[in-house]
PDB file of N, CA, C and O in Angstrom:
ATOM      1  N   GLY N 275      20.273 -16.831  -2.634  1.00 73.00           N
ATOM      2  CA  GLY N 275      19.998 -16.879  -4.028  1.00 73.00           C
ATOM      3  C   GLY N 275      18.496 -16.897  -4.295  1.00 73.00           C
ATOM      4  O   GLY N 275      17.669 -16.894  -3.378  1.00 73.00           O
ATOM      5  N   THR N 276      18.122 -16.934  -5.547  1.00 78.00           N
ATOM      6  CA  THR N 276      16.724 -16.957  -5.940  1.00 78.00           C
ATOM      7  C   THR N 276      16.016 -18.140  -5.315  1.00 78.00           C
ATOM      8  O   THR N 276      16.514 -19.254  -5.345  1.00 78.00           O
ATOM      9  N   GLY N 277      14.857 -17.896  -4.731  1.00 87.00           N
ATOM     10  CA  GLY N 277      14.076 -18.944  -4.094  1.00 87.00           C
ATOM     11  C   GLY N 277      14.513 -19.281  -2.680  1.00 87.00           C
ATOM     12  O   GLY N 277      13.948 -20.158  -2.045  1.00 87.00           O
ATOM     13  N   SER N 278      15.523 -18.604  -2.160  1.00 94.00           N
ATOM     14  CA  SER N 278      16.022 -18.867  -0.809  1.00 94.00           C
ATOM     15  C   SER N 278      15.219 -18.107   0.230  1.00 94.00           C
ATOM     16  O   SER N 278      14.800 -16.975   0.004  1.00 94.00           O
ATOM     17  N   THR N 279      15.018 -18.741   1.389  1.00 96.00           N
ATOM     18  CA  THR N 279      14.378 -18.094   2.530  1.00 96.00           C
ATOM     19  C   THR N 279      15.300 -18.209   3.731  1.00 96.00           C
ATOM     20  O   THR N 279      15.823 -19.283   4.021  1.00 96.00           O
ATOM     21  N   TRP N 280      15.508 -17.091   4.405  1.00 95.00           N
ATOM     22  CA  TRP N 280      16.276 -17.083   5.643  1.00 95.00           C
ATOM     23  C   TRP N 280      15.336 -16.665   6.755  1.00 95.00           C
ATOM     24  O   TRP N 280      14.763 -15.580   6.720  1.00 95.00           O
ATOM     25  N   SER N 281      15.165 -17.555   7.738  1.00 97.00           N
ATOM     26  CA  SER N 281      14.290 -17.279   8.876  1.00 97.00           C
ATOM     27  C   SER N 281      15.133 -17.235  10.140  1.00 97.00           C
ATOM     28  O   SER N 281      15.962 -18.120  10.371  1.00 97.00           O
ATOM     29  N   SER N 282      14.895 -16.219  10.960  1.00 97.00           N
ATOM     30  CA  SER N 282      15.670 -16.059  12.185  1.00 97.00           C
ATOM     31  C   SER N 282      14.852 -15.253  13.192  1.00 97.00           C
ATOM     32  O   SER N 282      13.847 -14.628  12.843  1.00 97.00           O
ATOM     33  N   HIS N 283      15.312 -15.257  14.427  1.00 97.00           N
ATOM     34  CA  HIS N 283      14.665 -14.438  15.442  1.00 97.00           C
ATOM     35  C   HIS N 283      15.048 -12.971  15.273  1.00 97.00           C
ATOM     36  O   HIS N 283      14.209 -12.084  15.437  1.00 97.00           O
ATOM     37  N   SER N 284      16.320 -12.698  14.930  1.00 97.00           N
ATOM     38  CA  SER N 284      16.773 -11.308  14.895  1.00 97.00           C
ATOM     39  C   SER N 284      17.857 -11.114  13.844  1.00 97.00           C
ATOM     40  O   SER N 284      18.474 -12.061  13.385  1.00 97.00           O
ATOM     41  N   LEU N 285      18.066  -9.834  13.502  1.00 98.00           N
ATOM     42  CA  LEU N 285      19.131  -9.457  12.562  1.00 98.00           C
ATOM     43  C   LEU N 285      19.726  -8.141  13.039  1.00 98.00           C
ATOM     44  O   LEU N 285      19.018  -7.138  13.181  1.00 98.00           O
ATOM     45  N   TYR N 286      21.020  -8.161  13.316  1.00 98.00           N
ATOM     46  CA  TYR N 286      21.759  -6.969  13.753  1.00 98.00           C
ATOM     47  C   TYR N 286      22.832  -6.686  12.710  1.00 98.00           C
ATOM     48  O   TYR N 286      23.737  -7.499  12.530  1.00 98.00           O
ATOM     49  N   ILE N 287      22.717  -5.566  12.023  1.00 98.00           N
ATOM     50  CA  ILE N 287      23.646  -5.232  10.950  1.00 98.00           C
ATOM     51  C   ILE N 287      24.603  -4.156  11.453  1.00 98.00           C
ATOM     52  O   ILE N 287      24.175  -3.080  11.871  1.00 98.00           O
ATOM     53  N   GLY N 288      25.893  -4.455  11.413  1.00 97.00           N
ATOM     54  CA  GLY N 288      26.905  -3.497  11.873  1.00 97.00           C
ATOM     55  C   GLY N 288      27.079  -3.489  13.372  1.00 97.00           C
ATOM     56  O   GLY N 288      27.558  -2.513  13.934  1.00 97.00           O
ATOM     57  N   GLY N 289      26.709  -4.570  14.044  1.00 97.00           N
ATOM     58  CA  GLY N 289      26.870  -4.654  15.491  1.00 97.00           C
ATOM     59  C   GLY N 289      26.189  -5.888  16.043  1.00 97.00           C
ATOM     60  O   GLY N 289      25.881  -6.828  15.311  1.00 97.00           O
ATOM     61  N   SER N 290      25.918  -5.862  17.328  1.00 96.00           N
ATOM     62  CA  SER N 290      25.286  -6.996  18.013  1.00 96.00           C
ATOM     63  C   SER N 290      23.972  -6.527  18.637  1.00 96.00           C
ATOM     64  O   SER N 290      23.530  -5.410  18.399  1.00 96.00           O
ATOM     65  N   ASN N 291      23.408  -7.353  19.472  1.00 96.00           N
ATOM     66  CA  ASN N 291      22.192  -6.949  20.172  1.00 96.00           C
ATOM     67  C   ASN N 291      22.467  -5.894  21.249  1.00 96.00           C
ATOM     68  O   ASN N 291      21.543  -5.267  21.742  1.00 96.00           O
ATOM     69  N   LEU N 292      23.731  -5.670  21.567  1.00 95.00           N
ATOM     70  CA  LEU N 292      24.083  -4.719  22.622  1.00 95.00           C
ATOM     71  C   LEU N 292      24.634  -3.392  22.128  1.00 95.00           C
ATOM     72  O   LEU N 292      24.393  -2.358  22.751  1.00 95.00           O
ATOM     73  N   ALA N 293      25.402  -3.410  21.039  1.00 95.00           N
ATOM     74  CA  ALA N 293      26.074  -2.176  20.616  1.00 95.00           C
ATOM     75  C   ALA N 293      26.548  -2.268  19.174  1.00 95.00           C
ATOM     76  O   ALA N 293      26.666  -3.353  18.616  1.00 95.00           O
ATOM     77  N   ALA N 294      26.839  -1.093  18.620  1.00 95.00           N
ATOM     78  CA  ALA N 294      27.430  -1.029  17.284  1.00 95.00           C
ATOM     79  C   ALA N 294      28.803  -1.669  17.306  1.00 95.00           C
ATOM     80  O   ALA N 294      29.493  -1.656  18.320  1.00 95.00           O
ATOM     81  N   GLY N 295      29.190  -2.222  16.151  1.00 94.00           N
ATOM     82  CA  GLY N 295      30.514  -2.843  16.018  1.00 94.00           C
ATOM     83  C   GLY N 295      31.188  -2.292  14.776  1.00 94.00           C
ATOM     84  O   GLY N 295      31.490  -1.115  14.709  1.00 94.00           O
ATOM     85  N   GLY N 296      31.343  -3.116  13.767  1.00 93.00           N
ATOM     86  CA  GLY N 296      31.951  -2.685  12.508  1.00 93.00           C
ATOM     87  C   GLY N 296      30.892  -2.354  11.478  1.00 93.00           C
ATOM     88  O   GLY N 296      29.699  -2.323  11.758  1.00 93.00           O
ATOM     89  N   VAL N 297      31.343  -2.122  10.257  1.00 95.00           N
ATOM     90  CA  VAL N 297      30.444  -1.841   9.144  1.00 95.00           C
ATOM     91  C   VAL N 297      29.838  -3.151   8.659  1.00 95.00           C
ATOM     92  O   VAL N 297      30.512  -4.164   8.568  1.00 95.00           O
ATOM     93  N   GLY N 298      28.541  -3.126   8.361  1.00 97.00           N
ATOM     94  CA  GLY N 298      27.861  -4.302   7.823  1.00 97.00           C
ATOM     95  C   GLY N 298      26.880  -3.900   6.741  1.00 97.00           C
ATOM     96  O   GLY N 298      26.276  -2.830   6.809  1.00 97.00           O
ATOM     97  N   VAL N 299      26.745  -4.747   5.723  1.00 97.00           N
ATOM     98  CA  VAL N 299      25.793  -4.511   4.640  1.00 97.00           C
ATOM     99  C   VAL N 299      25.088  -5.820   4.328  1.00 97.00           C
ATOM    100  O   VAL N 299      25.737  -6.852   4.150  1.00 97.00           O
ATOM    101  N   VAL N 300      23.765  -5.783   4.280  1.00 97.00           N
ATOM    102  CA  VAL N 300      22.956  -6.927   3.864  1.00 97.00           C
ATOM    103  C   VAL N 300      22.133  -6.472   2.670  1.00 97.00           C
ATOM    104  O   VAL N 300      21.501  -5.416   2.712  1.00 97.00           O
ATOM    105  N   THR N 301      22.140  -7.265   1.600  1.00 96.00           N
ATOM    106  CA  THR N 301      21.351  -6.962   0.406  1.00 96.00           C
ATOM    107  C   THR N 301      20.426  -8.127   0.114  1.00 96.00           C
ATOM    108  O   THR N 301      20.873  -9.276   0.037  1.00 96.00           O
ATOM    109  N   LEU N 302      19.143  -7.836  -0.023  1.00 96.00           N
ATOM    110  CA  LEU N 302      18.127  -8.836  -0.368  1.00 96.00           C
ATOM    111  C   LEU N 302      17.721  -8.593  -1.818  1.00 96.00           C
ATOM    112  O   LEU N 302      17.224  -7.521  -2.157  1.00 96.00           O
ATOM    113  N   ASN N 303      17.963  -9.588  -2.663  1.00 94.00           N
ATOM    114  CA  ASN N 303      17.690  -9.456  -4.093  1.00 94.00           C
ATOM    115  C   ASN N 303      16.423 -10.212  -4.491  1.00 94.00           C
ATOM    116  O   ASN N 303      15.870 -10.988  -3.705  1.00 94.00           O
ATOM    117  N   THR N 304      16.006 -10.012  -5.732  1.00 93.00           N
ATOM    118  CA  THR N 304      14.810 -10.636  -6.287  1.00 93.00           C
ATOM    119  C   THR N 304      14.819 -12.146  -6.066  1.00 93.00           C
ATOM    120  O   THR N 304      15.833 -12.802  -6.307  1.00 93.00           O
ATOM    121  N   GLY N 305      13.690 -12.667  -5.599  1.00 94.00           N
ATOM    122  CA  GLY N 305      13.535 -14.094  -5.378  1.00 94.00           C
ATOM    123  C   GLY N 305      13.924 -14.568  -3.994  1.00 94.00           C
ATOM    124  O   GLY N 305      13.648 -15.692  -3.614  1.00 94.00           O
ATOM    125  N   GLY N 306      14.572 -13.720  -3.214  1.00 96.00           N
ATOM    126  CA  GLY N 306      14.955 -14.079  -1.854  1.00 96.00           C
ATOM    127  C   GLY N 306      13.912 -13.620  -0.848  1.00 96.00           C
ATOM    128  O   GLY N 306      13.057 -12.786  -1.145  1.00 96.00           O
ATOM    129  N   LYS N 307      13.971 -14.195   0.353  1.00 96.00           N
ATOM    130  CA  LYS N 307      13.005 -13.845   1.399  1.00 96.00           C
ATOM    131  C   LYS N 307      13.697 -13.907   2.752  1.00 96.00           C
ATOM    132  O   LYS N 307      14.455 -14.833   3.022  1.00 96.00           O
ATOM    133  N   ILE N 308      13.442 -12.899   3.588  1.00 97.00           N
ATOM    134  CA  ILE N 308      13.918 -12.884   4.966  1.00 97.00           C
ATOM    135  C   ILE N 308      12.710 -12.740   5.871  1.00 97.00           C
ATOM    136  O   ILE N 308      11.906 -11.825   5.699  1.00 97.00           O
ATOM    137  N   ASP N 309      12.575 -13.667   6.824  1.00 97.00           N
ATOM    138  CA  ASP N 309      11.512 -13.639   7.831  1.00 97.00           C
ATOM    139  C   ASP N 309      12.150 -13.513   9.202  1.00 97.00           C
ATOM    140  O   ASP N 309      12.928 -14.381   9.605  1.00 97.00           O
ATOM    141  N   LEU N 310      11.825 -12.440   9.920  1.00 97.00           N
ATOM    142  CA  LEU N 310      12.355 -12.218  11.267  1.00 97.00           C
ATOM    143  C   LEU N 310      11.202 -12.124  12.257  1.00 97.00           C
ATOM    144  O   LEU N 310      10.272 -11.353  12.038  1.00 97.00           O
ATOM    145  N   THR N 311      11.287 -12.889  13.336  1.00 96.00           N
ATOM    146  CA  THR N 311      10.244 -12.848  14.365  1.00 96.00           C
ATOM    147  C   THR N 311      10.595 -11.878  15.491  1.00 96.00           C
ATOM    148  O   THR N 311       9.754 -11.578  16.321  1.00 96.00           O
ATOM    149  N   GLY N 312      11.813 -11.418  15.511  1.00 95.00           N
ATOM    150  CA  GLY N 312      12.259 -10.469  16.531  1.00 95.00           C
ATOM    151  C   GLY N 312      12.756  -9.202  15.879  1.00 95.00           C
ATOM    152  O   GLY N 312      12.338  -8.852  14.777  1.00 95.00           O
ATOM    153  N   PRO N 313      13.705  -8.521  16.528  1.00 96.00           N
ATOM    154  CA  PRO N 313      14.136  -7.215  16.043  1.00 96.00           C
ATOM    155  C   PRO N 313      15.079  -7.264  14.844  1.00 96.00           C
ATOM    156  O   PRO N 313      15.830  -8.220  14.658  1.00 96.00           O
ATOM    157  N   MET N 314      15.015  -6.189  14.050  1.00 96.00           N
ATOM    158  CA  MET N 314      16.024  -5.919  13.030  1.00 96.00           C
ATOM    159  C   MET N 314      16.607  -4.554  13.367  1.00 96.00           C
ATOM    160  O   MET N 314      15.870  -3.576  13.494  1.00 96.00           O
ATOM    161  N   VAL N 315      17.928  -4.507  13.555  1.00 97.00           N
ATOM    162  CA  VAL N 315      18.607  -3.267  13.909  1.00 97.00           C
ATOM    163  C   VAL N 315      19.693  -2.989  12.877  1.00 97.00           C
ATOM    164  O   VAL N 315      20.525  -3.851  12.598  1.00 97.00           O
ATOM    165  N   VAL N 316      19.655  -1.792  12.300  1.00 97.00           N
ATOM    166  CA  VAL N 316      20.728  -1.323  11.430  1.00 97.00           C
ATOM    167  C   VAL N 316      21.467  -0.263  12.241  1.00 97.00           C
ATOM    168  O   VAL N 316      20.940   0.827  12.477  1.00 97.00           O
ATOM    169  N   TRP N 317      22.674  -0.613  12.701  1.00 97.00           N
ATOM    170  CA  TRP N 317      23.444   0.306  13.518  1.00 97.00           C
ATOM    171  C   TRP N 317      23.965   1.464  12.684  1.00 97.00           C
ATOM    172  O   TRP N 317      24.051   1.366  11.462  1.00 97.00           O
ATOM    173  N   GLY N 318      24.350   2.553  13.332  1.00 93.00           N
ATOM    174  CA  GLY N 318      24.699   3.791  12.661  1.00 93.00           C
ATOM    175  C   GLY N 318      26.145   3.942  12.246  1.00 93.00           C
ATOM    176  O   GLY N 318      26.643   5.057  12.204  1.00 93.00           O
ATOM    177  N   ASN N 319      26.833   2.855  11.953  1.00 89.00           N
ATOM    178  CA  ASN N 319      28.208   2.965  11.459  1.00 89.00           C
ATOM    179  C   ASN N 319      28.180   3.464  10.021  1.00 89.00           C
ATOM    180  O   ASN N 319      27.330   3.065   9.233  1.00 89.00           O
ATOM    181  N   SER N 320      29.106   4.312   9.659  1.00 87.00           N
ATOM    182  CA  SER N 320      29.173   4.829   8.296  1.00 87.00           C
ATOM    183  C   SER N 320      29.310   3.666   7.316  1.00 87.00           C
ATOM    184  O   SER N 320      30.182   2.827   7.467  1.00 87.00           O
ATOM    185  N   GLY N 321      28.396   3.596   6.346  1.00 92.00           N
ATOM    186  CA  GLY N 321      28.414   2.518   5.367  1.00 92.00           C
ATOM    187  C   GLY N 321      27.563   1.326   5.732  1.00 92.00           C
ATOM    188  O   GLY N 321      27.421   0.396   4.947  1.00 92.00           O
ATOM    189  N   THR N 322      26.981   1.313   6.922  1.00 97.00           N
ATOM    190  CA  THR N 322      26.137   0.197   7.334  1.00 97.00           C
ATOM    191  C   THR N 322      24.747   0.359   6.737  1.00 97.00           C
ATOM    192  O   THR N 322      24.145   1.428   6.827  1.00 97.00           O
ATOM    193  N   ALA N 323      24.242  -0.718   6.111  1.00 97.00           N
ATOM    194  CA  ALA N 323      22.968  -0.593   5.401  1.00 97.00           C
ATOM    195  C   ALA N 323      22.277  -1.930   5.221  1.00 97.00           C
ATOM    196  O   ALA N 323      22.922  -2.979   5.164  1.00 97.00           O
ATOM    197  N   PHE N 324      20.952  -1.867   5.109  1.00 97.00           N
ATOM    198  CA  PHE N 324      20.145  -2.972   4.597  1.00 97.00           C
ATOM    199  C   PHE N 324      19.605  -2.491   3.265  1.00 97.00           C
ATOM    200  O   PHE N 324      18.960  -1.441   3.195  1.00 97.00           O
ATOM    201  N   ASN N 325      19.874  -3.249   2.201  1.00 97.00           N
ATOM    202  CA  ASN N 325      19.437  -2.895   0.854  1.00 97.00           C
ATOM    203  C   ASN N 325      18.355  -3.870   0.407  1.00 97.00           C
ATOM    204  O   ASN N 325      18.632  -5.051   0.229  1.00 97.00           O
ATOM    205  N   LEU N 326      17.144  -3.361   0.259  1.00 96.00           N
ATOM    206  CA  LEU N 326      16.045  -4.172  -0.260  1.00 96.00           C
ATOM    207  C   LEU N 326      15.985  -3.906  -1.763  1.00 96.00           C
ATOM    208  O   LEU N 326      15.428  -2.919  -2.213  1.00 96.00           O
ATOM    209  N   ALA N 327      16.629  -4.795  -2.532  1.00 95.00           N
ATOM    210  CA  ALA N 327      16.746  -4.621  -3.974  1.00 95.00           C
ATOM    211  C   ALA N 327      15.828  -5.581  -4.721  1.00 95.00           C
ATOM    212  O   ALA N 327      15.928  -5.739  -5.924  1.00 95.00           O
ATOM    213  N   GLY N 328      14.946  -6.236  -3.996  1.00 94.00           N
ATOM    214  CA  GLY N 328      14.015  -7.209  -4.540  1.00 94.00           C
ATOM    215  C   GLY N 328      13.697  -8.209  -3.444  1.00 94.00           C
ATOM    216  O   GLY N 328      14.202  -8.113  -2.334  1.00 94.00           O
ATOM    217  N   GLY N 329      12.859  -9.168  -3.732  1.00 94.00           N
ATOM    218  CA  GLY N 329      12.530 -10.156  -2.722  1.00 94.00           C
ATOM    219  C   GLY N 329      11.542  -9.629  -1.702  1.00 94.00           C
ATOM    220  O   GLY N 329      10.908  -8.595  -1.897  1.00 94.00           O
ATOM    221  N   THR N 330      11.446 -10.339  -0.567  1.00 96.00           N
ATOM    222  CA  THR N 330      10.460 -10.013   0.460  1.00 96.00           C
ATOM    223  C   THR N 330      11.121  -9.987   1.828  1.00 96.00           C
ATOM    224  O   THR N 330      11.817 -10.928   2.198  1.00 96.00           O
ATOM    225  N   LEU N 331      10.884  -8.909   2.570  1.00 96.00           N
ATOM    226  CA  LEU N 331      11.382  -8.751   3.934  1.00 96.00           C
ATOM    227  C   LEU N 331      10.182  -8.676   4.866  1.00 96.00           C
ATOM    228  O   LEU N 331       9.339  -7.787   4.725  1.00 96.00           O
ATOM    229  N   ASN N 332      10.102  -9.600   5.820  1.00 96.00           N
ATOM    230  CA  ASN N 332       9.041  -9.606   6.831  1.00 96.00           C
ATOM    231  C   ASN N 332       9.681  -9.519   8.212  1.00 96.00           C
ATOM    232  O   ASN N 332      10.483 -10.383   8.574  1.00 96.00           O
ATOM    233  N   VAL N 333       9.332  -8.483   8.959  1.00 96.00           N
ATOM    234  CA  VAL N 333       9.835  -8.313  10.322  1.00 96.00           C
ATOM    235  C   VAL N 333       8.631  -8.133  11.238  1.00 96.00           C
ATOM    236  O   VAL N 333       7.918  -7.135  11.130  1.00 96.00           O
ATOM    237  N   THR N 334       8.385  -9.098  12.132  1.00 95.00           N
ATOM    238  CA  THR N 334       7.267  -8.973  13.057  1.00 95.00           C
ATOM    239  C   THR N 334       7.695  -8.373  14.389  1.00 95.00           C
ATOM    240  O   THR N 334       6.866  -7.962  15.181  1.00 95.00           O
ATOM    241  N   GLY N 335       9.002  -8.290  14.631  1.00 94.00           N
ATOM    242  CA  GLY N 335       9.529  -7.592  15.803  1.00 94.00           C
ATOM    243  C   GLY N 335       9.769  -6.132  15.456  1.00 94.00           C
ATOM    244  O   GLY N 335       9.345  -5.644  14.410  1.00 94.00           O
ATOM    245  N   THR N 336      10.491  -5.438  16.298  1.00 94.00           N
ATOM    246  CA  THR N 336      10.771  -4.024  16.072  1.00 94.00           C
ATOM    247  C   THR N 336      11.856  -3.838  15.010  1.00 94.00           C
ATOM    248  O   THR N 336      12.688  -4.711  14.806  1.00 94.00           O
ATOM    249  N   THR N 337      11.812  -2.692  14.345  1.00 94.00           N
ATOM    250  CA  THR N 337      12.842  -2.318  13.379  1.00 94.00           C
ATOM    251  C   THR N 337      13.433  -0.995  13.833  1.00 94.00           C
ATOM    252  O   THR N 337      12.697  -0.035  14.076  1.00 94.00           O
ATOM    253  N   ALA N 338      14.757  -0.952  13.972  1.00 94.00           N
ATOM    254  CA  ALA N 338      15.429   0.274  14.405  1.00 94.00           C
ATOM    255  C   ALA N 338      16.552   0.603  13.434  1.00 94.00           C
ATOM    256  O   ALA N 338      17.382  -0.255  13.127  1.00 94.00           O
ATOM    257  N   ILE N 339      16.547   1.833  12.947  1.00 95.00           N
ATOM    258  CA  ILE N 339      17.610   2.327  12.074  1.00 95.00           C
ATOM    259  C   ILE N 339      18.300   3.462  12.834  1.00 95.00           C
ATOM    260  O   ILE N 339      17.722   4.534  13.021  1.00 95.00           O
ATOM    261  N   SER N 340      19.511   3.224  13.300  1.00 95.00           N
ATOM    262  CA  SER N 340      20.243   4.244  14.047  1.00 95.00           C
ATOM    263  C   SER N 340      20.726   5.345  13.121  1.00 95.00           C
ATOM    264  O   SER N 340      20.939   5.108  11.924  1.00 95.00           O
ATOM    265  N   ALA N 341      20.923   6.538  13.665  1.00 94.00           N
ATOM    266  CA  ALA N 341      21.441   7.662  12.882  1.00 94.00           C
ATOM    267  C   ALA N 341      22.747   7.241  12.217  1.00 94.00           C
ATOM    268  O   ALA N 341      23.641   6.724  12.879  1.00 94.00           O
ATOM    269  N   GLY N 342      22.823   7.417  10.904  1.00 94.00           N
ATOM    270  CA  GLY N 342      23.995   7.006  10.138  1.00 94.00           C
ATOM    271  C   GLY N 342      23.815   5.675   9.444  1.00 94.00           C
ATOM    272  O   GLY N 342      24.514   5.367   8.493  1.00 94.00           O
ATOM    273  N   GLY N 343      22.883   4.857   9.905  1.00 96.00           N
ATOM    274  CA  GLY N 343      22.562   3.597   9.241  1.00 96.00           C
ATOM    275  C   GLY N 343      21.523   3.842   8.157  1.00 96.00           C
ATOM    276  O   GLY N 343      20.784   4.827   8.200  1.00 96.00           O
ATOM    277  N   LEU N 344      21.468   2.963   7.162  1.00 96.00           N
ATOM    278  CA  LEU N 344      20.568   3.170   6.040  1.00 96.00           C
ATOM    279  C   LEU N 344      19.678   1.961   5.783  1.00 96.00           C
ATOM    280  O   LEU N 344      20.122   0.816   5.899  1.00 96.00           O
ATOM    281  N   LEU N 345      18.420   2.232   5.422  1.00 95.00           N
ATOM    282  CA  LEU N 345      17.509   1.219   4.896  1.00 95.00           C
ATOM    283  C   LEU N 345      17.141   1.693   3.498  1.00 95.00           C
ATOM    284  O   LEU N 345      16.391   2.649   3.331  1.00 95.00           O
ATOM    285  N   ASN N 346      17.753   1.078   2.496  1.00 96.00           N
ATOM    286  CA  ASN N 346      17.538   1.460   1.102  1.00 96.00           C
ATOM    287  C   ASN N 346      16.558   0.478   0.469  1.00 96.00           C
ATOM    288  O   ASN N 346      16.834  -0.719   0.415  1.00 96.00           O
ATOM    289  N   ALA N 347      15.416   0.971   0.013  1.00 94.00           N
ATOM    290  CA  ALA N 347      14.417   0.117  -0.630  1.00 94.00           C
ATOM    291  C   ALA N 347      14.218   0.598  -2.065  1.00 94.00           C
ATOM    292  O   ALA N 347      13.591   1.618  -2.306  1.00 94.00           O
ATOM    293  N   THR N 348      14.789  -0.145  -3.006  1.00 94.00           N
ATOM    294  CA  THR N 348      14.684   0.217  -4.412  1.00 94.00           C
ATOM    295  C   THR N 348      13.741  -0.701  -5.164  1.00 94.00           C
ATOM    296  O   THR N 348      13.325  -0.385  -6.271  1.00 94.00           O
ATOM    297  N   ASN N 349      13.415  -1.849  -4.574  1.00 93.00           N
ATOM    298  CA  ASN N 349      12.538  -2.825  -5.209  1.00 93.00           C
ATOM    299  C   ASN N 349      12.150  -3.850  -4.148  1.00 93.00           C
ATOM    300  O   ASN N 349      12.748  -3.906  -3.093  1.00 93.00           O
ATOM    301  N   GLY N 350      11.170  -4.661  -4.434  1.00 91.00           N
ATOM    302  CA  GLY N 350      10.780  -5.703  -3.503  1.00 91.00           C
ATOM    303  C   GLY N 350       9.612  -5.309  -2.629  1.00 91.00           C
ATOM    304  O   GLY N 350       8.991  -4.267  -2.806  1.00 91.00           O
ATOM    305  N   ARG N 351       9.325  -6.181  -1.644  1.00 90.00           N
ATOM    306  CA  ARG N 351       8.200  -5.974  -0.728  1.00 90.00           C
ATOM    307  C   ARG N 351       8.689  -6.029   0.690  1.00 90.00           C
ATOM    308  O   ARG N 351       9.585  -6.802   1.020  1.00 90.00           O
ATOM    309  N   ASN N 352       8.087  -5.221   1.563  1.00 90.00           N
ATOM    310  CA  ASN N 352       8.438  -5.299   2.970  1.00 90.00           C
ATOM    311  C   ASN N 352       7.194  -5.232   3.824  1.00 90.00           C
ATOM    312  O   ASN N 352       6.200  -4.620   3.459  1.00 90.00           O
ATOM    313  N   ALA N 353       7.279  -5.892   4.950  1.00 89.00           N
ATOM    314  CA  ALA N 353       6.235  -5.828   5.978  1.00 89.00           C
ATOM    315  C   ALA N 353       6.972  -5.639   7.298  1.00 89.00           C
ATOM    316  O   ALA N 353       7.535  -6.575   7.837  1.00 89.00           O
ATOM    317  N   LEU N 354       7.008  -4.392   7.752  1.00 86.00           N
ATOM    318  CA  LEU N 354       7.697  -4.065   8.995  1.00 86.00           C
ATOM    319  C   LEU N 354       6.673  -3.764  10.063  1.00 86.00           C
ATOM    320  O   LEU N 354       5.732  -3.002   9.832  1.00 86.00           O
ATOM    321  N   ALA N 355       6.853  -4.377  11.233  1.00 80.00           N
ATOM    322  CA  ALA N 355       5.944  -4.116  12.342  1.00 80.00           C
ATOM    323  C   ALA N 355       6.103  -2.675  12.803  1.00 80.00           C
ATOM    324  O   ALA N 355       7.208  -2.129  12.756  1.00 80.00           O
ATOM    325  N   PRO N 356       5.032  -2.049  13.260  1.00 71.00           N
ATOM    326  CA  PRO N 356       5.154  -0.685  13.779  1.00 71.00           C
ATOM    327  C   PRO N 356       5.997  -0.668  15.052  1.00 71.00           C
ATOM    328  O   PRO N 356       6.047  -1.660  15.769  1.00 71.00           O
ATOM    329  N   PRO N 357       6.676   0.470  15.311  1.00 64.00           N
ATOM    330  CA  PRO N 357       7.537   0.553  16.511  1.00 64.00           C
ATOM    331  C   PRO N 357       6.741   0.509  17.787  1.00 64.00           C
ATOM    332  O   PRO N 357       5.584   0.738  17.857  1.00 64.00           O
TER     333      PRO N 357
END
């Protein structure tokens, strides 16, 4: 919710650290914040997506978007580490 911060080492959407699994969707809205010190992976399952609809996304680890996965940024701020 508004004013919430989620801090974690990693985020795997639509799978695990090893492989794709099912469909997953994460949406970050205005006032929210996600801080990741490790990798963020959006696996390539149809319908799998990270939606930046507001708020702040900080990833200091690697960011990987597999073919078929989506990173939709319609609003908000992001700081993604280079690959």
